[in-house]
Amino acid sequence: MTPETTLMSARDSVQLVYQGKSFQMPLVRGTEGEVGVDISKLRQETGLVTLDPGYGNTGSCQSSITFIDGEKGILRYRGYPIEELAVQCDFLDVCYLLLYGELPTKDQLSKFANEVTHHTMLHENFGRFFGALPKDAHPMPVCAAAVAALTTFYQDAEGEDSIHQSVLRLIAKMPTLAAYSYKHSIGQPSIYPRNALDYCSNFLYMMFATPCEEYFVDPMFAKALDLLWILHADHEQNCSTSTVRMVGSSKANLYASISSGISALWGPLHGGANQQVIEMLESIAMTEGSADKFVQRAKDKNDTARLMGFGHRVYKSYDPRAKILKKACTDVLSRIGGNNQLLDIAMRLEELALHDEYFVSRKLYPNVDFYSGVIYKALGIPVNMFTVMFAIGRLPGWIAQWLEMRRDPQFRIGRPRQLYTGATQRAILPIEKRG
Ligand code: ACO
């Protein structure tokens, strides 16, 4: 047990009565007061397993990285509220905080930023790697494959020093891999990183510069991207993070574990929702008045439409990240000027849903993906790159969770149980008697 949790007194334990015998299960309390039933000896003592599809009630680990209170709409990294991190820190500060547990001093930040900056280049052979893939490949699997391929370039991925190098390489190279995958998809030459630029400006430069003309990054765009990445940086044991932990629990190296996290994030019910939100808003924009119709469709159980960017497994109130992004959306779009049609539709959908019994009774509110796509679009990021943007932002969280798991004194390979529902033992019939 980590020092952050406390074992509660035996008076508060949970008693299970099974086959006339009673079993005591201890309770543990986290630092924010949430209480968990420790069932680690359940099978050994009773022969029973638990059944929890989707893990809605299962705490898979103890973690000191991120705290969420979904009822109250609270999100904190290492104790700091997301609202404060969003205005007082930049993305590299937050990376450092997640990875090392404390906000950096000036010297620590400058050393960290310098180390990250000097690992941004890719091995030249990566050019051939991208060249071997179809031009219209979605950049998400391209990034997952490229991150897995990093293992082949850095084969010394184990040991504390090597792990530290892998952490720096991943944070540094991920934007370069993402920008290269985009350049490949549009048939333009890749642009080398520029060490004079900060993390976010460098990414925008590699995305939009060409060898033919100068390209200057708008500082407001870099700031907006920095905010998005801070908000995405960690979100405790979600689908992709649990995937990273699960893969890493077999002692697979960091690159392999992160690659699997990228694949998990791609799905439309997880990080892929930001792409789906823009596609939904664009399709509504093509038919006047259809925001109302779309909300009706999203409620209809015979229709496959869902209000993308709405609902969350943990948040049963407004996602605090969506609150920050809604304001950022308005700021960015008013600075850029021009047509705000998609934002207008998003706000109309939100208004309709928040006053509709279906959404209210199910506690469905906008999640982080509802407004992020509108900002990415305003920054000129192509829609199929939205989930890649999310992956770059989530990277420090995945790494911090992977490091925490590997250093946990209770470290064990992840291996859930099941309730078998298939055929009981039977004999194999000769082929002519089957069917
Ligand atoms: N539109 C319409 N109905 C919805 C929506 C939605 N967006 N989300 C949930 N519901 C309904 C369900 O149909 C269900 O109704 P029922 O009780 O009548 O059967 C009820 O609300 C509960 O929904 P579940 O799917 O059981 O909730 P779960 O916690 O399993 O799923 C999820 C959460 C996947 C996020 C879901 O709300 C969803 O599909 N949202 C749209 C996709 C999305 O925005 N994903 C991004 C999540 S944030 C992230 O991963 C970064």
Coordinates of N, CA and C in Angstrom, one line a residue, residues 21 39 90 108 138 150 168 207 251 262 295 300 304 331 410 417 422 432:
K21 N -20.7 -18.5 5.7 CA -19.5 -18.0 6.4 C -19.4 -16.5 6.2
I39 N -10.4 -5.8 -2.2 CA -10.9 -7.2 -2.4 C -9.7 -8.1 -2.9
D90 N 2.6 26.7 -18.4 CA 2.6 26.3 -19.8 C 2.7 24.8 -19.8
Q108 N 15.1 24.2 -13.1 CA 14.6 22.8 -13.5 C 13.9 22.9 -14.8
H138 N -4.8 7.3 -42.1 CA -5.2 8.2 -41.0 C -3.9 8.4 -40.1
L150 N 9.9 3.6 -32.7 CA 11.0 4.2 -32.0 C 11.8 3.2 -31.2
L168 N 12.2 11.7 -22.3 CA 12.6 12.9 -23.1 C 12.3 12.7 -24.6
M207 N 4.2 21.8 -38.9 CA 2.9 21.5 -39.6 C 2.7 22.4 -40.8
K251 N 5.8 -5.6 -18.5 CA 7.2 -5.1 -18.6 C 7.6 -4.8 -20.1
I262 N -2.0 5.1 -27.8 CA -2.5 5.9 -28.9 C -3.6 5.2 -29.7
V295 N -30.7 16.8 -32.0 CA -30.9 16.4 -30.6 C -32.0 15.4 -30.4
D300 N -33.2 9.2 -29.7 CA -34.0 8.1 -30.2 C -33.1 6.8 -30.2
T304 N -28.8 5.5 -34.5 CA -27.4 5.3 -34.0 C -26.8 6.7 -33.6
D331 N -12.8 33.3 -27.3 CA -11.6 34.3 -27.4 C -10.9 34.1 -28.7
Q410 N 3.6 -2.6 -5.1 CA 2.6 -3.6 -5.3 C 2.5 -4.1 -6.8
R417 N -9.9 -11.4 -14.2 CA -10.6 -12.7 -14.2 C -11.8 -12.6 -15.1
G422 N -19.3 -20.0 -21.8 CA -19.3 -20.9 -23.0 C -19.8 -22.3 -22.7
E432 N -17.6 -36.1 -40.2 CA -18.8 -36.5 -40.9 C -20.1 -36.5 -40.0

